[in-house]
Structure formats: C-alpha cells, structure tokens
XYZ file of C-alpha atoms in Angstrom:
176
model
C 0.015 -0.016 0.027
C 2.926 2.423 0.732
C 4.293 1.792 -2.750
C 0.845 2.499 -4.247
C 0.822 5.824 -2.188
C 4.235 6.871 -3.315
C 3.329 6.172 -6.944
C 0.149 8.167 -6.584
C 2.112 11.035 -5.124
C 4.611 11.057 -7.956
C 1.799 10.964 -10.512
C 0.109 13.823 -8.799
C 3.337 15.954 -8.880
C 3.534 15.086 -12.644
C -0.007 16.061 -13.290
C 0.409 19.289 -11.250
C 3.448 20.239 -13.279
C 1.578 19.698 -16.571
C -1.722 21.148 -15.582
C -2.669 24.631 -16.635
C -4.806 26.484 -14.116
C -6.562 23.874 -12.072
C -5.790 21.828 -9.050
C -7.191 18.408 -8.323
C -8.194 17.334 -4.861
C -8.989 13.800 -4.083
C -9.909 11.709 -1.060
C -10.796 8.092 -0.589
C -11.964 5.621 2.122
C -8.695 3.901 3.240
C -10.381 0.577 4.246
C -12.227 0.066 0.940
C -10.674 -2.603 -1.274
C -10.403 -0.880 -4.522
C -8.613 -3.792 -6.192
C -12.017 -5.585 -6.270
C -13.528 -2.807 -8.477
C -14.138 -4.278 -11.899
C -17.416 -2.788 -12.954
C -19.179 0.501 -12.726
C -22.421 2.216 -13.425
C -22.438 5.901 -14.487
C -25.336 7.378 -12.598
C -27.570 9.763 -14.713
C -26.544 13.283 -13.823
C -28.981 16.196 -13.594
C -26.391 18.861 -14.019
C -28.378 20.567 -16.709
C -30.468 22.178 -13.913
C -27.489 24.529 -13.598
C -28.194 27.043 -16.406
C -24.432 27.430 -17.058
C -24.067 23.778 -17.947
C -25.641 22.471 -21.144
C -26.681 19.004 -22.300
C -23.667 19.177 -24.649
C -21.348 19.649 -21.690
C -22.954 16.781 -19.851
C -22.452 14.526 -22.805
C -18.859 15.564 -22.895
C -18.262 14.647 -19.318
C -20.030 11.330 -19.656
C -17.832 10.515 -22.672
C -14.615 11.514 -20.853
C -15.532 9.402 -17.709
C -16.286 6.415 -19.867
C -13.011 6.837 -21.770
C -11.064 6.890 -18.500
C -12.783 3.786 -17.081
C -12.165 1.905 -20.521
C -8.454 2.845 -20.218
C -8.474 1.423 -16.708
C -10.171 -1.770 -18.037
C -13.322 -1.289 -15.994
C -16.595 -2.523 -17.487
C -19.883 -0.595 -17.522
C -22.779 -2.729 -16.361
C -26.363 -2.366 -15.079
C -26.777 -0.479 -11.793
C -27.665 -3.508 -9.818
C -24.530 -5.413 -11.083
C -21.980 -2.641 -10.529
C -19.182 -2.609 -7.977
C -19.254 1.144 -7.767
C -21.740 3.808 -8.821
C -20.120 6.868 -10.369
C -21.887 10.254 -10.095
C -20.811 13.777 -10.621
C -22.090 17.298 -10.225
C -21.012 20.780 -11.140
C -21.137 23.922 -8.977
C -20.720 27.269 -10.576
C -20.136 30.693 -8.990
C -19.534 34.169 -10.354
C -16.357 35.677 -9.414
C -14.524 39.097 -9.855
C -10.854 39.426 -10.431
C -9.400 42.840 -9.591
C -5.873 43.874 -10.454
C -4.444 47.298 -9.665
C -1.280 48.599 -11.270
C 0.840 51.625 -10.633
C 1.230 52.907 -14.100
C 4.019 55.511 -13.481
C 4.425 59.129 -12.549
C 2.928 62.281 -14.220
C 3.466 65.987 -13.787
C 0.111 67.689 -14.201
C -0.070 71.414 -13.547
C 3.248 71.266 -11.670
C 2.149 68.587 -9.349
C 3.430 65.066 -9.384
C 0.705 62.311 -9.433
C 0.853 58.600 -9.708
C -1.034 57.050 -12.485
C -3.025 54.024 -11.414
C -4.882 51.439 -13.531
C -7.512 49.074 -12.273
C -8.653 46.045 -14.290
C -11.741 44.203 -13.406
C -12.582 40.861 -14.857
C -15.925 38.963 -14.323
C -15.771 35.257 -14.816
C -17.613 32.011 -13.781
C -15.741 29.395 -11.932
C -16.896 25.819 -12.218
C -16.196 23.064 -9.814
C -16.638 19.427 -11.039
C -17.018 16.762 -8.396
C -16.858 13.084 -9.232
C -17.958 10.456 -6.485
C -17.595 6.707 -6.325
C -20.245 5.073 -4.208
C -19.792 1.470 -3.088
C -22.898 -0.285 -4.549
C -23.207 -2.673 -1.650
C -22.967 -0.216 1.289
C -24.282 2.796 -0.709
C -21.501 4.884 0.993
C -18.989 7.255 -0.607
C -15.542 5.675 -1.075
C -13.842 8.163 -3.422
C -14.192 11.810 -4.332
C -12.241 14.030 -6.647
C -12.906 17.703 -7.412
C -11.320 20.350 -9.638
C -12.195 24.067 -10.130
C -11.302 26.311 -13.029
C -12.770 29.276 -14.896
C -15.423 28.244 -17.372
C -14.768 29.377 -20.903
C -17.230 28.982 -23.814
C -14.535 29.252 -26.490
C -13.289 26.792 -29.051
C -14.724 24.150 -31.281
C -16.727 21.231 -30.105
C -13.640 19.034 -30.408
C -11.459 21.523 -28.499
C -14.033 21.546 -25.699
C -14.119 17.696 -25.598
C -10.259 17.694 -25.402
C -10.367 20.076 -22.399
C -13.001 18.085 -20.686
C -11.155 14.853 -21.338
C -7.854 16.446 -19.893
C -9.727 17.524 -16.767
C -11.194 14.145 -16.216
C -7.940 12.401 -16.845
C -6.275 14.670 -14.259
C -8.980 13.867 -11.765
C -8.984 10.101 -12.374
C -5.230 9.653 -12.499
C -5.434 9.457 -8.615
C -8.162 6.830 -8.598
C -7.033 3.920 -6.454
C -8.470 1.462 -8.934
C-alpha cells in the first residue's frame, strides 16, 4: 500500500506540473478494497439544472468518464450489477478578479501624481466533483474535485479535449 501511495504522489506531482490553471483534490476511504472494483455504473446526472451547464457539456463529461474507465479496464454494467456507482455534479459561481497597477508618474499642472490602472474581470468558476459510491453499502468511497474558470470558446472538439484532460487529471489519482 505504501508503494501505491508513493506512485500516486509522484503521478500527482507530474500532473500538477503539466496542468494549466486547475488543481485536483482527491480523497478516498482507506479501508475500501479498490482492487475488487471491476465494474461501474455511471449514474444519470442532472447537472443541466444549472443554467451554465448544457446537455452538450454533460455528454462531454459522460464520454470522458467512460473513456477513463475504459483505459483502466473497468466494465460498464447495469446499476444492480456494478461494484461502484459513479456520479458527478457541477457547482458554478460568479467571481470578480481585480488587479491594480501603478502606471507610473506624471506631472500635471506642476504637481506629481501617480497613474493607477485598475482592471476588473468577471468570470464564472466551475467545480466538477466526481464520486464513487460502493454499490453494496451505498457509501461514498472516493471523491475528486477540480475548479477552474469556465470558458465558452473553441470548437466542440477543443471543448471535448479540455473536458477529457480535466477528467484524466482527476482520475489519475483513482485507487483502482
């Protein structure tokens, strides 16, 4: 188990070095035997109740999660047959970023004044949370989350690539 933890920490430092502007946080139940997880069921998410998340985004997240599980050789099955249930949700919040700069020095009418510039940027931050629930006990056994500014730029392919990168960064720390 210690070797597994060391490998996970090394992978986390690698992902952190490669990531852009988001940090993944993960936690898991230490006494759960993740080595026995071979099947999963992706619980239908209702994230589209959040007006900042579209059905298209939901489909991108579903696809990325399924790709990661396929890469880890986990098999999708019916809910009643799954070892773990996988669910996710998104929280959004509006933020302001304020930056003030000293733009230099000016002599106006014989008096010295400092020139100041203030930039204000409004943006929406999204937090994606993925949970694994043990299907037998119905208890949470793993959670990962990541927060980053939401951007509605790029082609559908570029958006899928970004979602895939975020999900990959989150699931690299999965103990399965």
